[in-house]
XYZ file of N, CA and C in Angstrom:
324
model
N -44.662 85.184 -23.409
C -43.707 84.119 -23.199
C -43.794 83.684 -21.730
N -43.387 82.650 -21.440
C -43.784 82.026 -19.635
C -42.582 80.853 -19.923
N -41.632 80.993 -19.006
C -40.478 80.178 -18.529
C -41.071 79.006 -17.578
N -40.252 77.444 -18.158
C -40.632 76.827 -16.759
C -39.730 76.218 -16.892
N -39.283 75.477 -15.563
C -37.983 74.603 -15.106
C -39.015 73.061 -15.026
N -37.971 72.466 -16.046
C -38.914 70.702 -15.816
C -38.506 70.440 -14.364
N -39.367 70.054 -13.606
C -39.387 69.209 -12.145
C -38.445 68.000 -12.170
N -37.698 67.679 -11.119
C -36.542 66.343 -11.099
C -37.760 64.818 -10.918
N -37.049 64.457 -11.460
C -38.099 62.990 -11.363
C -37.356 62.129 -9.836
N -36.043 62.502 -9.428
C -35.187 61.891 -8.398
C -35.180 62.986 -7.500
N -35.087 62.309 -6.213
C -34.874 63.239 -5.053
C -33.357 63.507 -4.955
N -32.685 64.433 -5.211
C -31.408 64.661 -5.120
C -31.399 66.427 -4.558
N -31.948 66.182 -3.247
C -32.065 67.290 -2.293
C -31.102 67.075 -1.563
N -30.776 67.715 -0.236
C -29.671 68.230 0.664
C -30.592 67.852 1.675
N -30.235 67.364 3.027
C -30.704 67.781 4.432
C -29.671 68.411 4.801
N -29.464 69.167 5.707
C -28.751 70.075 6.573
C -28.831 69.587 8.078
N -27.506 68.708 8.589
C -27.626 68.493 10.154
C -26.846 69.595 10.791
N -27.472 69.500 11.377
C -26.804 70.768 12.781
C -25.683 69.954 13.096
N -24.588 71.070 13.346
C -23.274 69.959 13.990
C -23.373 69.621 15.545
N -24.136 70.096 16.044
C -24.542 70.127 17.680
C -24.863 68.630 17.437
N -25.559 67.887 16.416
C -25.872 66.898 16.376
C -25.129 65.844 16.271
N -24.564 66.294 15.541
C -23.002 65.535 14.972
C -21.890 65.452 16.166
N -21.522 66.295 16.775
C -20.499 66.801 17.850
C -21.437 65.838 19.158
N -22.468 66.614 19.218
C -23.310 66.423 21.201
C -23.823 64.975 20.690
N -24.608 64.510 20.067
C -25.445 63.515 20.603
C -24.949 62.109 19.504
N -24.157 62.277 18.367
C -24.236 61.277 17.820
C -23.472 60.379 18.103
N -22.311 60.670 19.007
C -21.061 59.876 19.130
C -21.656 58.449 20.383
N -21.846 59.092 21.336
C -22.864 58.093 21.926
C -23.356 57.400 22.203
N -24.748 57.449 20.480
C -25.731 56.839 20.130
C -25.435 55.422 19.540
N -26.209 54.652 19.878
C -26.379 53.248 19.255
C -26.416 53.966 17.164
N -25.667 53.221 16.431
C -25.742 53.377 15.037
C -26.993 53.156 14.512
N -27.853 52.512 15.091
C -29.100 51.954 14.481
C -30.050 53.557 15.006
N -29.898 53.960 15.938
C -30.503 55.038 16.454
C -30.157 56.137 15.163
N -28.970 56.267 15.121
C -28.628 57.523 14.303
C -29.370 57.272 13.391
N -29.072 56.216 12.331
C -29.974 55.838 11.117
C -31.388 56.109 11.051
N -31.932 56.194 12.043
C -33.539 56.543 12.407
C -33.584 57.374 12.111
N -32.871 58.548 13.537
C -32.935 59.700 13.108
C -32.966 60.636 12.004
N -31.388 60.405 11.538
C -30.860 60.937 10.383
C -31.911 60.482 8.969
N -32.425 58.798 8.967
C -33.477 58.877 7.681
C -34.563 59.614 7.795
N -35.371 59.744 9.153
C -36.841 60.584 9.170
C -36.440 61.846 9.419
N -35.016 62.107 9.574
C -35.104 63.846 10.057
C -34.941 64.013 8.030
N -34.313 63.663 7.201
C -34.432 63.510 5.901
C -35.520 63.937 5.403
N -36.463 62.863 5.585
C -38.240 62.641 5.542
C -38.636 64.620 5.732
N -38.334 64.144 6.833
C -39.556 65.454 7.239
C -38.832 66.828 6.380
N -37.283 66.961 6.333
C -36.784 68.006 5.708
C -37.429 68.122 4.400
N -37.466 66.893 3.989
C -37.728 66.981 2.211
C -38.998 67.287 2.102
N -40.090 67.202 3.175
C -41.558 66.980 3.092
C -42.343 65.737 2.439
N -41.435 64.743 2.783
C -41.899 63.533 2.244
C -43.147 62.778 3.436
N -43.895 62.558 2.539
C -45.299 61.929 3.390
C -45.564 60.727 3.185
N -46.268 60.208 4.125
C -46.440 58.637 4.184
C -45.517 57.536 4.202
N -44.503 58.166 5.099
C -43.674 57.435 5.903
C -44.336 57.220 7.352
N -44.159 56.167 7.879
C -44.125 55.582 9.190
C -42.919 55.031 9.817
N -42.885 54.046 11.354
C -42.032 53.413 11.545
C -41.986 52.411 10.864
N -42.804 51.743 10.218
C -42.346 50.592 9.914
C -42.053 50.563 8.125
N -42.421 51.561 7.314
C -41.156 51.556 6.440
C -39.698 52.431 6.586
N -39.565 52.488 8.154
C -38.347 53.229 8.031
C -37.255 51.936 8.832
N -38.332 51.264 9.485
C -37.855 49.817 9.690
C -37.529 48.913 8.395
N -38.051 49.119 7.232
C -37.693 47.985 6.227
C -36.884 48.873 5.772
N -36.829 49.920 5.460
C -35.902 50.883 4.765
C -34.340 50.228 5.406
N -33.946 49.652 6.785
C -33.029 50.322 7.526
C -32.560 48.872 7.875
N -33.840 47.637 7.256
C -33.509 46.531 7.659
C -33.409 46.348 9.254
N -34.450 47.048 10.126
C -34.513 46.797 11.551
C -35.494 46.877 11.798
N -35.882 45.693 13.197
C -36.947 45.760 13.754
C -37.902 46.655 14.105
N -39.210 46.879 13.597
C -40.225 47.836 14.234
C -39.851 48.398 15.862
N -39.459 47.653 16.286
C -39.289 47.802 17.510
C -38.149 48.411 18.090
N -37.152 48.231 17.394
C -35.898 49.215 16.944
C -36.020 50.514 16.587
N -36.606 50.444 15.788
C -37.305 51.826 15.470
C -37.583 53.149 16.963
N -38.752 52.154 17.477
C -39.740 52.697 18.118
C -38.576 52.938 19.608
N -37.871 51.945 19.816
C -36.346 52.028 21.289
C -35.536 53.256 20.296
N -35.597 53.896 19.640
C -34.757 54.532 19.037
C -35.463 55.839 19.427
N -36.364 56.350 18.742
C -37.563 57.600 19.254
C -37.571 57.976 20.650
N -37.748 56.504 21.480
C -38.107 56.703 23.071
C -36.286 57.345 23.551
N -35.098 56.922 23.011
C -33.647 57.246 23.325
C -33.281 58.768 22.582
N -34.224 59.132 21.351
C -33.998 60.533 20.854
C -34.748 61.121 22.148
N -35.661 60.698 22.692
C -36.532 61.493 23.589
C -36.390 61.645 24.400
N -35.243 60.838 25.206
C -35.018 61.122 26.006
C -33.711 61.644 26.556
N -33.319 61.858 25.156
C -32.171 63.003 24.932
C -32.782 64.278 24.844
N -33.737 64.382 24.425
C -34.540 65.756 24.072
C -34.450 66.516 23.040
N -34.310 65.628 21.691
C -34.081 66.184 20.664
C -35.179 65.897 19.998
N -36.384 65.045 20.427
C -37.511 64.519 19.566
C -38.482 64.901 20.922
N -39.393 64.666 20.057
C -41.278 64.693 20.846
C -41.767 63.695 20.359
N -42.491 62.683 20.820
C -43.087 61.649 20.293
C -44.613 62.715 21.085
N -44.958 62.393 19.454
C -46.603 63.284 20.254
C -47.535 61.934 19.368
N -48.744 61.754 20.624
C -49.286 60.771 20.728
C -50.404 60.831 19.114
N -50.684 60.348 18.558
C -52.203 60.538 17.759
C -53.229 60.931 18.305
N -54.236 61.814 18.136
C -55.662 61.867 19.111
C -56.235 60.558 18.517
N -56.463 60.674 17.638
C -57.024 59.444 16.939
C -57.127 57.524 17.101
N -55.988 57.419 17.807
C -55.435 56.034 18.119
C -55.309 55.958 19.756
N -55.605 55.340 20.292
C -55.306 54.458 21.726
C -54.047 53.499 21.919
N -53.322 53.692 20.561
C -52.279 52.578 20.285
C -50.709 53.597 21.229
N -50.363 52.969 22.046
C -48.808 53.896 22.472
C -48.186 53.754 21.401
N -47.951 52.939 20.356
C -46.547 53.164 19.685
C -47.366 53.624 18.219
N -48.524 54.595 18.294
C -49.031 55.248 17.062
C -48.765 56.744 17.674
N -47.900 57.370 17.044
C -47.406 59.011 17.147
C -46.449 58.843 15.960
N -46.404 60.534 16.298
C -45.813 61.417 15.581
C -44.583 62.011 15.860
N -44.033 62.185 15.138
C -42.683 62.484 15.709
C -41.967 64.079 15.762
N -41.623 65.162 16.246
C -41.523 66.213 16.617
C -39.845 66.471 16.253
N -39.310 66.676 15.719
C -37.695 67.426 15.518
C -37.663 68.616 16.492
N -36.889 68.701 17.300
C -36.843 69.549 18.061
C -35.329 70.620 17.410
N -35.600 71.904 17.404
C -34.174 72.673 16.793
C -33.220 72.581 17.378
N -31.926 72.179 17.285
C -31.198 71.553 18.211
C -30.737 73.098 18.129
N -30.207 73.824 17.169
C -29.653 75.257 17.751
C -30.505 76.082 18.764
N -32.058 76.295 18.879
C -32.651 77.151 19.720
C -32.249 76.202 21.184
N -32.569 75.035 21.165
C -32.135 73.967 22.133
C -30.893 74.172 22.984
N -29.874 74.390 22.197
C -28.405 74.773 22.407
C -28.596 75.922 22.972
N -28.686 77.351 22.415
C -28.750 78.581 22.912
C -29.731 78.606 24.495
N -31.207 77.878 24.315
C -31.578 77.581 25.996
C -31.078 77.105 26.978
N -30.589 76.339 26.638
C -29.461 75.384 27.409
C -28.363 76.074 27.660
């Protein structure tokens, strides 16, 4: 005999925000920023692939460029890494880095 669980056809997963996030950095933030965040920190929790900025720009109904002022303001909060592509010569082609806001917290 061999048990199996049918697979969900819908994503109806959980992300988990740190409240450091919620409490320290969101109050702040431009709303369009959070939305960035909070959709690709989503992304990456769920392991969803083949997202970029610019369907997280149509996703969010904001400018590519919105997007990309959003990353450079996580970054320079220090909660993101924009790490460059080896591959591309393009500045606004990277990757984006989640930084643990609890190990973050405890260094700090």
């Amino acid at each position: 005999m061999t048990f199996y669980k049918k697979e969900n056809s819908m994503d109806l997963g959980d992300t988990v925000i740190a409240n450091i996030f919620l409490r320290e950095y969101m109050p702040q933030a431009d709303g369009n920023f959070v939305k960035v965040y909070l959709l690709a920190y989503g992304y990456a929790s769920g392991g969803v692939q083949g997202k970029d900025n610019a369907s997280l720009a149509k996703s969010l109904q904001l400018l590519e460029s919105d997007v990309h002022r959003a990353w450079t303001y996580w970054e320079d909060q220090g909660i993101v890494e924009k790490i460059p592509r080896e591959d591309s010569q393009d500045p606004l082609d990277y990757d984006v880095y989640f930084v643990d806001l609890k190990e973050l917290y405890i260094k700090n």
